[in-house]
PDB file of C-alpha atoms and ligand atoms in Angstrom:
ATOM      1  CA  MET A   1      -0.230  -0.028  -0.222  1.00  0.00           C
ATOM      2  CA  VAL A   2       0.816   3.147  -0.815  1.00  0.00           C
ATOM      3  CA  THR A   3       1.371   6.439   1.733  1.00  0.00           C
ATOM      4  CA  LEU A   4       0.744   9.738   0.785  1.00  0.00           C
ATOM      5  CA  MET A   5       2.802  12.239   2.065  1.00  0.00           C
ATOM      6  CA  ASP A   6       0.794  14.764   3.484  1.00  0.00           C
ATOM      7  CA  GLY A   7       2.234  18.642   2.968  1.00  0.00           C
ATOM      8  CA  LYS A   8      -0.672  19.968   4.706  1.00  0.00           C
ATOM      9  CA  ALA A   9      -0.141  18.653   8.054  1.00  0.00           C
ATOM     10  CA  VAL A  10       4.044  18.331   8.230  1.00  0.00           C
ATOM     11  CA  SER A  11       4.182  22.000   7.151  1.00  0.00           C
ATOM     12  CA  ALA A  12       1.261  22.880   9.773  1.00  0.00           C
ATOM     13  CA  ALA A  13       4.071  21.585  12.153  1.00  0.00           C
ATOM     14  CA  VAL A  14       6.916  22.830  10.964  1.00  0.00           C
ATOM     15  CA  LYS A  15       5.094  26.705  11.031  1.00  0.00           C
ATOM     16  CA  GLU A  16       3.878  25.762  14.670  1.00  0.00           C
ATOM     17  CA  SER A  17       7.183  25.478  15.948  1.00  0.00           C
ATOM     18  CA  VAL A  18       8.108  28.754  13.792  1.00  0.00           C
ATOM     19  CA  ARG A  19       5.238  30.263  15.873  1.00  0.00           C
ATOM     20  CA  LEU A  20       6.530  28.888  19.513  1.00  0.00           C
ATOM     21  CA  GLU A  21      10.040  30.412  18.593  1.00  0.00           C
ATOM     22  CA  VAL A  22       8.254  33.772  16.659  1.00  0.00           C
ATOM     23  CA  GLU A  23       6.404  33.719  20.333  1.00  0.00           C
ATOM     24  CA  GLN A  24       9.933  33.144  22.407  1.00  0.00           C
ATOM     25  CA  LEU A  25      11.524  35.834  20.098  1.00  0.00           C
ATOM     26  CA  LYS A  26       8.989  38.358  21.109  1.00  0.00           C
ATOM     27  CA  LYS A  27       9.447  37.922  24.638  1.00  0.00           C
ATOM     28  CA  GLN A  28      12.513  39.103  24.014  1.00  0.00           C
ATOM     29  CA  GLY A  29      11.440  42.320  22.428  1.00  0.00           C
ATOM     30  CA  VAL A  30      12.141  40.745  19.135  1.00  0.00           C
ATOM     31  CA  GLU A  31      10.205  41.479  16.292  1.00  0.00           C
ATOM     32  CA  ALA A  32       9.936  39.150  13.010  1.00  0.00           C
ATOM     33  CA  CYS A  33       9.522  40.662   9.744  1.00  0.00           C
ATOM     34  CA  LEU A  34       9.484  39.822   5.825  1.00  0.00           C
ATOM     35  CA  ALA A  35       9.479  41.628   3.494  1.00  0.00           C
ATOM     36  CA  VAL A  36       7.673  41.004   0.332  1.00  0.00           C
ATOM     37  CA  ILE A  37       8.048  42.322  -2.834  1.00  0.00           C
ATOM     38  CA  ILE A  38       5.883  41.475  -5.602  1.00  0.00           C
ATOM     39  CA  VAL A  39       6.151  43.408  -9.501  1.00  0.00           C
ATOM     40  CA  GLY A  40       3.539  43.439 -12.110  1.00  0.00           C
ATOM     41  CA  SER A  41       0.206  41.451 -11.759  1.00  0.00           C
ATOM     42  CA  ASP A  42       1.014  37.389 -12.604  1.00  0.00           C
ATOM     43  CA  PRO A  43      -1.769  35.842 -11.066  1.00  0.00           C
ATOM     44  CA  ALA A  44       0.485  32.618  -9.701  1.00  0.00           C
ATOM     45  CA  SER A  45       2.810  35.252  -8.285  1.00  0.00           C
ATOM     46  CA  ARG A  46      -0.387  37.018  -6.255  1.00  0.00           C
ATOM     47  CA  VAL A  47      -1.578  33.542  -5.265  1.00  0.00           C
ATOM     48  CA  TYR A  48       1.945  32.725  -3.892  1.00  0.00           C
ATOM     49  CA  VAL A  49       2.497  35.302  -2.161  1.00  0.00           C
ATOM     50  CA  ASN A  50      -0.696  35.913  -0.907  1.00  0.00           C
ATOM     51  CA  ASN A  51       0.219  32.262   0.747  1.00  0.00           C
ATOM     52  CA  LYS A  52       3.010  33.779   1.666  1.00  0.00           C
ATOM     53  CA  LYS A  53       1.360  36.397   3.962  1.00  0.00           C
ATOM     54  CA  LYS A  54      -1.410  33.852   5.469  1.00  0.00           C
ATOM     55  CA  ALA A  55       1.443  31.966   6.677  1.00  0.00           C
ATOM     56  CA  CYS A  56       2.926  34.876   8.283  1.00  0.00           C
ATOM     57  CA  GLU A  57       0.295  35.834   9.614  1.00  0.00           C
ATOM     58  CA  LEU A  58      -0.638  32.316  11.186  1.00  0.00           C
ATOM     59  CA  THR A  59       3.591  32.326  12.582  1.00  0.00           C
ATOM     60  CA  GLY A  60       3.091  35.536  14.520  1.00  0.00           C
ATOM     61  CA  ILE A  61       5.888  37.239  11.949  1.00  0.00           C
ATOM     62  CA  ARG A  62       4.947  40.934  10.611  1.00  0.00           C
ATOM     63  CA  SER A  63       5.141  40.972   6.723  1.00  0.00           C
ATOM     64  CA  GLU A  64       5.279  43.965   4.709  1.00  0.00           C
ATOM     65  CA  GLU A  65       3.773  43.782   1.137  1.00  0.00           C
ATOM     66  CA  TYR A  66       5.483  46.364  -1.885  1.00  0.00           C
ATOM     67  CA  ALA A  67       3.242  45.611  -5.152  1.00  0.00           C
ATOM     68  CA  LEU A  68       4.588  47.591  -8.107  1.00  0.00           C
ATOM     69  CA  PRO A  69       3.358  47.861 -10.766  1.00  0.00           C
ATOM     70  CA  GLU A  70       4.477  46.214 -13.984  1.00  0.00           C
ATOM     71  CA  GLU A  71       6.323  49.017 -15.668  1.00  0.00           C
ATOM     72  CA  THR A  72       8.563  49.742 -11.965  1.00  0.00           C
ATOM     73  CA  THR A  73      12.378  50.399 -13.319  1.00  0.00           C
ATOM     74  CA  GLU A  74      15.314  47.824 -12.179  1.00  0.00           C
ATOM     75  CA  GLN A  75      16.448  50.708 -10.515  1.00  0.00           C
ATOM     76  CA  GLU A  76      13.289  51.834  -8.878  1.00  0.00           C
ATOM     77  CA  LEU A  77      13.656  48.130  -7.281  1.00  0.00           C
ATOM     78  CA  LEU A  78      16.780  48.284  -6.552  1.00  0.00           C
ATOM     79  CA  THR A  79      16.524  51.098  -4.267  1.00  0.00           C
ATOM     80  CA  LEU A  80      13.608  49.930  -2.620  1.00  0.00           C
ATOM     81  CA  ILE A  81      15.292  47.057  -2.043  1.00  0.00           C
ATOM     82  CA  ASP A  82      18.380  49.095  -0.605  1.00  0.00           C
ATOM     83  CA  ARG A  83      16.557  50.645   1.867  1.00  0.00           C
ATOM     84  CA  LEU A  84      14.876  47.590   2.611  1.00  0.00           C
ATOM     85  CA  ASN A  85      18.339  46.305   3.363  1.00  0.00           C
ATOM     86  CA  ALA A  86      18.942  49.404   5.482  1.00  0.00           C
ATOM     87  CA  ASP A  87      16.068  48.649   7.433  1.00  0.00           C
ATOM     88  CA  LYS A  88      16.849  47.306  10.712  1.00  0.00           C
ATOM     89  CA  LYS A  89      13.140  45.983  11.668  1.00  0.00           C
ATOM     90  CA  VAL A  90      13.069  43.724   8.161  1.00  0.00           C
ATOM     91  CA  ASN A  91      14.524  40.390   8.901  1.00  0.00           C
ATOM     92  CA  GLY A  92      13.662  38.814   5.962  1.00  0.00           C
ATOM     93  CA  ILE A  93      13.334  40.435   1.936  1.00  0.00           C
ATOM     94  CA  LEU A  94      11.820  37.872  -0.311  1.00  0.00           C
ATOM     95  CA  CYS A  95      11.392  39.392  -4.221  1.00  0.00           C
ATOM     96  CA  GLN A  96       8.512  36.632  -5.851  1.00  0.00           C
ATOM     97  CA  LEU A  97       9.786  35.545  -9.264  1.00  0.00           C
ATOM     98  CA  PRO A  98       9.123  35.608 -12.420  1.00  0.00           C
ATOM     99  CA  LEU A  99      10.137  39.625 -12.540  1.00  0.00           C
ATOM    100  CA  PRO A 100       8.621  41.549 -15.967  1.00  0.00           C
ATOM    101  CA  LYS A 101      11.221  40.912 -18.611  1.00  0.00           C
ATOM    102  CA  HIS A 102      12.821  44.666 -18.656  1.00  0.00           C
ATOM    103  CA  ILE A 103      14.196  43.678 -14.943  1.00  0.00           C
ATOM    104  CA  ASP A 104      17.665  41.260 -14.499  1.00  0.00           C
ATOM    105  CA  GLU A 105      16.122  38.705 -11.908  1.00  0.00           C
ATOM    106  CA  ASN A 106      19.418  37.747 -11.281  1.00  0.00           C
ATOM    107  CA  THR A 107      20.955  41.789 -10.347  1.00  0.00           C
ATOM    108  CA  VAL A 108      17.881  42.192  -8.368  1.00  0.00           C
ATOM    109  CA  ILE A 109      18.540  38.949  -6.664  1.00  0.00           C
ATOM    110  CA  GLU A 110      22.031  39.894  -6.042  1.00  0.00           C
ATOM    111  CA  ARG A 111      21.196  43.144  -4.750  1.00  0.00           C
ATOM    112  CA  ILE A 112      19.499  41.491  -1.723  1.00  0.00           C
ATOM    113  CA  ASP A 113      21.727  41.714   1.687  1.00  0.00           C
ATOM    114  CA  PRO A 114      22.770  37.816   1.753  1.00  0.00           C
ATOM    115  CA  LYS A 115      21.769  38.398   5.536  1.00  0.00           C
ATOM    116  CA  LYS A 116      17.896  38.708   4.528  1.00  0.00           C
ATOM    117  CA  ASP A 117      18.244  36.628   1.279  1.00  0.00           C
ATOM    118  CA  VAL A 118      15.434  33.738   3.147  1.00  0.00           C
ATOM    119  CA  ASP A 119      14.867  32.460  -0.431  1.00  0.00           C
ATOM    120  CA  MET A 120      18.282  31.965  -0.278  1.00  0.00           C
ATOM    121  CA  PHE A 121      19.015  32.040  -3.693  1.00  0.00           C
ATOM    122  CA  SER A 122      22.438  34.780  -3.818  1.00  0.00           C
ATOM    123  CA  CYS A 123      25.822  33.561  -4.902  1.00  0.00           C
ATOM    124  CA  VAL A 124      27.036  33.891  -1.143  1.00  0.00           C
ATOM    125  CA  ASN A 125      24.086  31.854  -0.039  1.00  0.00           C
ATOM    126  CA  VAL A 126      24.365  28.903  -2.408  1.00  0.00           C
ATOM    127  CA  GLY A 127      28.126  28.796  -2.013  1.00  0.00           C
ATOM    128  CA  LYS A 128      27.793  28.939   1.771  1.00  0.00           C
ATOM    129  CA  MET A 129      25.595  25.719   1.088  1.00  0.00           C
ATOM    130  CA  TRP A 130      27.596  23.582  -1.274  1.00  0.00           C
ATOM    131  CA  VAL A 131      30.038  23.921   1.460  1.00  0.00           C
ATOM    132  CA  GLY A 132      28.251  22.860   4.524  1.00  0.00           C
ATOM    133  CA  ASP A 133      28.379  26.564   5.748  1.00  0.00           C
ATOM    134  CA  GLY A 134      24.647  27.972   5.353  1.00  0.00           C
ATOM    135  CA  VAL A 135      22.416  29.979   7.264  1.00  0.00           C
ATOM    136  CA  PHE A 136      19.540  29.385   5.395  1.00  0.00           C
ATOM    137  CA  LEU A 137      17.693  26.637   3.607  1.00  0.00           C
ATOM    138  CA  PRO A 138      16.985  26.616  -0.449  1.00  0.00           C
ATOM    139  CA  CYS A 139      13.018  26.981   0.423  1.00  0.00           C
ATOM    140  CA  THR A 140      11.382  23.675  -1.731  1.00  0.00           C
ATOM    141  CA  PRO A 141      14.359  21.445  -1.787  1.00  0.00           C
ATOM    142  CA  ALA A 142      14.175  21.851   2.379  1.00  0.00           C
ATOM    143  CA  GLY A 143      10.814  21.658   1.898  1.00  0.00           C
ATOM    144  CA  VAL A 144      11.328  17.936   0.242  1.00  0.00           C
ATOM    145  CA  MET A 145      14.163  16.973   3.104  1.00  0.00           C
ATOM    146  CA  GLU A 146      11.238  17.634   5.904  1.00  0.00           C
ATOM    147  CA  LEU A 147       8.507  15.136   4.499  1.00  0.00           C
ATOM    148  CA  LEU A 148      11.094  12.769   3.777  1.00  0.00           C
ATOM    149  CA  SER A 149      12.232  12.770   7.336  1.00  0.00           C
ATOM    150  CA  TYR A 150       8.840  12.956   8.969  1.00  0.00           C
ATOM    151  CA  TYR A 151       8.042   9.743   6.964  1.00  0.00           C
ATOM    152  CA  HIS A 152      11.361   8.266   8.451  1.00  0.00           C
ATOM    153  CA  ILE A 153      12.871   7.978   4.473  1.00  0.00           C
ATOM    154  CA  ASP A 154      16.688   7.015   5.164  1.00  0.00           C
ATOM    155  CA  LEU A 155      18.583   8.195   2.430  1.00  0.00           C
ATOM    156  CA  CYS A 156      22.487   7.028   2.774  1.00  0.00           C
ATOM    157  CA  GLY A 157      23.467   4.784   0.264  1.00  0.00           C
ATOM    158  CA  LYS A 158      20.006   5.475  -1.539  1.00  0.00           C
ATOM    159  CA  ASN A 159      20.096   6.063  -5.383  1.00  0.00           C
ATOM    160  CA  CYS A 160      18.288   9.350  -6.040  1.00  0.00           C
ATOM    161  CA  VAL A 161      17.549  10.582  -9.133  1.00  0.00           C
ATOM    162  CA  VAL A 162      16.178  14.160  -9.280  1.00  0.00           C
ATOM    163  CA  VAL A 163      14.716  15.373 -12.677  1.00  0.00           C
ATOM    164  CA  GLY A 164      15.197  18.781 -13.808  1.00  0.00           C
ATOM    165  CA  ARG A 165      18.469  21.389 -13.030  1.00  0.00           C
ATOM    166  CA  SER A 166      16.882  25.184 -11.995  1.00  0.00           C
ATOM    167  CA  ASN A 167      18.922  26.930  -9.569  1.00  0.00           C
ATOM    168  CA  ILE A 168      15.792  27.196  -7.536  1.00  0.00           C
ATOM    169  CA  VAL A 169      15.441  23.169  -7.159  1.00  0.00           C
ATOM    170  CA  GLY A 170      16.587  20.859  -8.837  1.00  0.00           C
ATOM    171  CA  LYS A 171      20.725  22.425  -8.004  1.00  0.00           C
ATOM    172  CA  PRO A 172      20.115  22.632  -4.581  1.00  0.00           C
ATOM    173  CA  MET A 173      17.859  19.459  -4.054  1.00  0.00           C
ATOM    174  CA  ALA A 174      21.188  17.362  -5.523  1.00  0.00           C
ATOM    175  CA  CYS A 175      23.245  18.854  -2.766  1.00  0.00           C
ATOM    176  CA  LEU A 176      20.631  17.975   0.683  1.00  0.00           C
ATOM    177  CA  LEU A 177      20.213  14.653  -0.938  1.00  0.00           C
ATOM    178  CA  LEU A 178      24.240  14.185  -0.944  1.00  0.00           C
ATOM    179  CA  GLU A 179      24.298  16.126   2.214  1.00  0.00           C
ATOM    180  CA  LYS A 180      22.100  13.231   3.525  1.00  0.00           C
ATOM    181  CA  ASN A 181      25.141  10.143   2.028  1.00  0.00           C
ATOM    182  CA  ALA A 182      22.691   9.589  -1.006  1.00  0.00           C
ATOM    183  CA  THR A 183      23.957   8.663  -4.863  1.00  0.00           C
ATOM    184  CA  VAL A 184      22.226  11.514  -6.198  1.00  0.00           C
ATOM    185  CA  THR A 185      21.484  11.799 -10.094  1.00  0.00           C
ATOM    186  CA  VAL A 186      20.952  14.741 -11.746  1.00  0.00           C
ATOM    187  CA  CYS A 187      18.551  14.961 -14.907  1.00  0.00           C
ATOM    188  CA  HIS A 188      17.486  17.289 -17.303  1.00  0.00           C
ATOM    189  CA  SER A 189      15.680  17.874 -20.832  1.00  0.00           C
ATOM    190  CA  ARG A 190      19.372  16.488 -22.685  1.00  0.00           C
ATOM    191  CA  THR A 191      19.484  13.484 -20.589  1.00  0.00           C
ATOM    192  CA  LYS A 192      19.537  10.119 -22.526  1.00  0.00           C
ATOM    193  CA  ASN A 193      17.656   6.461 -21.271  1.00  0.00           C
ATOM    194  CA  LEU A 194      15.723   8.906 -18.912  1.00  0.00           C
ATOM    195  CA  ALA A 195      12.999   6.005 -18.004  1.00  0.00           C
ATOM    196  CA  GLU A 196      16.076   3.483 -17.166  1.00  0.00           C
ATOM    197  CA  ILE A 197      18.375   6.362 -14.850  1.00  0.00           C
ATOM    198  CA  CYS A 198      14.183   6.407 -12.991  1.00  0.00           C
ATOM    199  CA  ARG A 199      14.042   3.262 -12.675  1.00  0.00           C
ATOM    200  CA  SER A 200      17.248   2.790 -11.037  1.00  0.00           C
ATOM    201  CA  ALA A 201      15.930   5.475  -8.347  1.00  0.00           C
ATOM    202  CA  ASP A 202      15.388   4.699  -4.777  1.00  0.00           C
ATOM    203  CA  VAL A 203      13.636   8.028  -4.224  1.00  0.00           C
ATOM    204  CA  ILE A 204      12.294  10.354  -7.187  1.00  0.00           C
ATOM    205  CA  VAL A 205      12.688  14.136  -7.433  1.00  0.00           C
ATOM    206  CA  ALA A 206      10.023  15.509  -9.740  1.00  0.00           C
ATOM    207  CA  ALA A 207      10.889  19.075 -10.596  1.00  0.00           C
ATOM    208  CA  VAL A 208      10.165  19.438 -14.768  1.00  0.00           C
ATOM    209  CA  GLY A 209       7.116  21.428 -14.944  1.00  0.00           C
ATOM    210  CA  LYS A 210       5.692  18.961 -17.355  1.00  0.00           C
ATOM    211  CA  ALA A 211       2.203  17.388 -15.943  1.00  0.00           C
ATOM    212  CA  LYS A 212       1.660  13.728 -16.528  1.00  0.00           C
ATOM    213  CA  PHE A 213       5.946  14.092 -17.088  1.00  0.00           C
ATOM    214  CA  ILE A 214       7.164  10.882 -15.149  1.00  0.00           C
ATOM    215  CA  THR A 215       5.358   8.079 -15.780  1.00  0.00           C
ATOM    216  CA  ALA A 216       4.098   4.498 -14.275  1.00  0.00           C
ATOM    217  CA  ASP A 217       6.882   3.038 -16.193  1.00  0.00           C
ATOM    218  CA  MET A 218       9.669   4.658 -14.890  1.00  0.00           C
ATOM    219  CA  VAL A 219       9.351   3.886 -11.452  1.00  0.00           C
ATOM    220  CA  LYS A 220      11.152   0.845  -9.723  1.00  0.00           C
ATOM    221  CA  ASP A 221       8.297  -1.229  -7.551  1.00  0.00           C
ATOM    222  CA  GLY A 222       8.331   0.835  -3.919  1.00  0.00           C
ATOM    223  CA  ALA A 223      10.495   4.042  -4.948  1.00  0.00           C
ATOM    224  CA  VAL A 224       9.741   7.036  -3.366  1.00  0.00           C
ATOM    225  CA  VAL A 225       8.165   9.473  -5.296  1.00  0.00           C
ATOM    226  CA  VAL A 226       8.289  13.557  -5.215  1.00  0.00           C
ATOM    227  CA  ASP A 227       6.500  15.729  -6.852  1.00  0.00           C
ATOM    228  CA  VAL A 228       7.897  19.373  -6.588  1.00  0.00           C
ATOM    229  CA  GLY A 229       5.699  20.357  -9.567  1.00  0.00           C
ATOM    230  CA  ILE A 230       2.653  22.914 -10.043  1.00  0.00           C
ATOM    231  CA  ASN A 231       0.888  22.624 -13.813  1.00  0.00           C
ATOM    232  CA  ARG A 232      -2.236  23.026 -15.036  1.00  0.00           C
ATOM    233  CA  ASN A 233      -4.032  19.940 -16.700  1.00  0.00           C
ATOM    234  CA  GLU A 234      -6.132  20.241 -19.810  1.00  0.00           C
ATOM    235  CA  ASN A 235      -9.073  20.899 -17.709  1.00  0.00           C
ATOM    236  CA  GLY A 236      -7.242  23.755 -15.411  1.00  0.00           C
ATOM    237  CA  LYS A 237      -6.343  21.725 -12.610  1.00  0.00           C
ATOM    238  CA  LEU A 238      -3.287  22.093 -10.571  1.00  0.00           C
ATOM    239  CA  CYS A 239      -1.616  18.614 -10.984  1.00  0.00           C
ATOM    240  CA  GLY A 240       2.437  17.529 -10.719  1.00  0.00           C
ATOM    241  CA  ASP A 241       4.689  16.078 -12.654  1.00  0.00           C
ATOM    242  CA  VAL A 242       3.737  12.770 -11.767  1.00  0.00           C
ATOM    243  CA  ASP A 243       1.447  10.386 -13.567  1.00  0.00           C
ATOM    244  CA  PHE A 244       0.022  10.191 -10.012  1.00  0.00           C
ATOM    245  CA  GLU A 245      -3.095   7.579 -10.936  1.00  0.00           C
ATOM    246  CA  ASN A 246      -0.623   4.993 -12.607  1.00  0.00           C
ATOM    247  CA  VAL A 247       2.724   5.944  -9.933  1.00  0.00           C
ATOM    248  CA  LYS A 248       0.601   5.477  -6.980  1.00  0.00           C
ATOM    249  CA  GLU A 249      -0.076   1.499  -7.514  1.00  0.00           C
ATOM    250  CA  LYS A 250       3.829   1.429  -7.981  1.00  0.00           C
ATOM    251  CA  ALA A 251       5.521   3.792  -4.907  1.00  0.00           C
ATOM    252  CA  SER A 252       5.851   3.242  -1.649  1.00  0.00           C
ATOM    253  CA  TYR A 253       5.616   6.615  -0.978  1.00  0.00           C
ATOM    254  CA  ILE A 254       4.668   9.245  -3.187  1.00  0.00           C
ATOM    255  CA  THR A 255       3.351  13.248  -2.472  1.00  0.00           C
ATOM    256  CA  PRO A 256       0.415  14.562  -3.862  1.00  0.00           C
ATOM    257  CA  VAL A 257      -0.442  17.776  -6.164  1.00  0.00           C
ATOM    258  CA  PRO A 258      -1.704  19.732  -4.244  1.00  0.00           C
ATOM    259  CA  GLY A 259      -0.892  19.367  -0.714  1.00  0.00           C
ATOM    260  CA  GLY A 260       2.298  17.982  -1.134  1.00  0.00           C
ATOM    261  CA  CYS A 261       5.516  19.826  -1.599  1.00  0.00           C
ATOM    262  CA  GLY A 262       3.459  22.941  -1.996  1.00  0.00           C
ATOM    263  CA  PRO A 263       2.574  24.260   1.740  1.00  0.00           C
ATOM    264  CA  MET A 264       6.272  22.670   2.486  1.00  0.00           C
ATOM    265  CA  THR A 265       8.117  25.496   0.116  1.00  0.00           C
ATOM    266  CA  ILE A 266       6.068  28.545   2.167  1.00  0.00           C
ATOM    267  CA  ALA A 267       6.753  26.444   5.865  1.00  0.00           C
ATOM    268  CA  MET A 268      10.283  26.616   5.050  1.00  0.00           C
ATOM    269  CA  LEU A 269      10.815  30.383   4.169  1.00  0.00           C
ATOM    270  CA  MET A 270       9.069  30.863   7.745  1.00  0.00           C
ATOM    271  CA  LYS A 271      11.532  29.121   8.887  1.00  0.00           C
ATOM    272  CA  ASN A 272      14.691  30.988   6.981  1.00  0.00           C
ATOM    273  CA  THR A 273      13.284  34.234   8.342  1.00  0.00           C
ATOM    274  CA  VAL A 274      13.151  33.038  11.996  1.00  0.00           C
ATOM    275  CA  SER A 275      16.784  31.730  11.296  1.00  0.00           C
ATOM    276  CA  ALA A 276      17.929  35.410   9.445  1.00  0.00           C
ATOM    277  CA  VAL A 277      16.061  37.277  12.845  1.00  0.00           C
ATOM    278  CA  LYS A 278      18.482  34.811  14.825  1.00  0.00           C
ATOM    279  CA  LEU A 279      21.355  36.471  12.713  1.00  0.00           C
ATOM    280  CA  GLN A 280      20.892  39.761  12.770  1.00  0.00           C
ATOM    281  CA  ASN A 281      20.737  39.700  16.748  1.00  0.00           C
ATOM    282  CA  ASN A 282      23.825  37.597  16.849  1.00  0.00           C
ATOM    283  CA  GLN A 283      21.495  33.918  18.042  1.00  0.00           C
TER     284      GLN A 283
HETATM  285  N1  GUN M   1       8.751  32.308  -8.373  1.00  0.00           N
HETATM  286  C1  GUN M   1       8.547  30.860  -8.220  1.00  0.00           C
HETATM  287  N2  GUN M   1       9.100  30.660  -6.635  1.00  0.00           N
HETATM  288  C2  GUN M   1       9.704  30.777  -5.963  1.00  0.00           C
HETATM  289  C3  GUN M   1      10.410  31.168  -4.915  1.00  0.00           C
HETATM  290  O1  GUN M   1      10.044  30.503  -4.195  1.00  0.00           O
HETATM  291  N3  GUN M   1      10.284  31.957  -4.193  1.00  0.00           N
HETATM  292  C4  GUN M   1      10.293  33.406  -5.222  1.00  0.00           C
HETATM  293  N4  GUN M   1      10.730  34.526  -4.810  1.00  0.00           N
HETATM  294  N5  GUN M   1       9.732  33.652  -6.329  1.00  0.00           N
HETATM  295  C5  GUN M   1       9.684  32.896  -6.940  1.00  0.00           C
END
């Protein structure tokens, strides 16, 4: 029988532990604050930002929203980031991606003070993670690790296949799995024999961005299947990268979409915000 990995329940537990920490910090006179920047009116980004604000409310973190119009210039955005970097009351700064095409995302990410970079996107923080000296967690991959840990899935020596090599998910996912002594293969659009490589996996993490990309014939009996994808199917329904209905017949553990990795990402963002508060207060 397959076990569904319940991201809603596990994220609620993570958020509750964050809430207690935030409460403790408040007793010491320290208020946690996350600044969230959104540029333009991408509907998916609006949903993500609203969910992040809700999680802040739940955990007692004060949130500040900066909703800027589509035509905001790169310089205007950088000026706002400079102001938030200098504001001692702001602990974390997050700029929702994607940004409008006329703004360079890397320039914006690198402008955020690494001590406030709760998305963990900056070169400094990514580098620190790879040498095992990170303060922050890459939110989505760390959410996956939290789920695997909650369900006592041991990774030591396991074959883990990450499908997708984005800077936000695939690459940092490989790093965290490696840290747990897994043998990690990262597959991508140019990978040869993808199905064969996936069939060798004890754990598959799918982060491709294509509905039903991981089919049952690519999955070994008893494999753990983690679906990071968020897509819309032909009926406009939210779905992941995994052909859930068929793959669940073979997997030992699987994440649903929605209700799997999505809520975990936001819970880890809350955790990073608390880490930022502690870092800035030398705790
Ligand atoms: N867009 C898609 N995922 C993310 C994320 O984790 N953080 C930010 N800032 N933007 C995103």
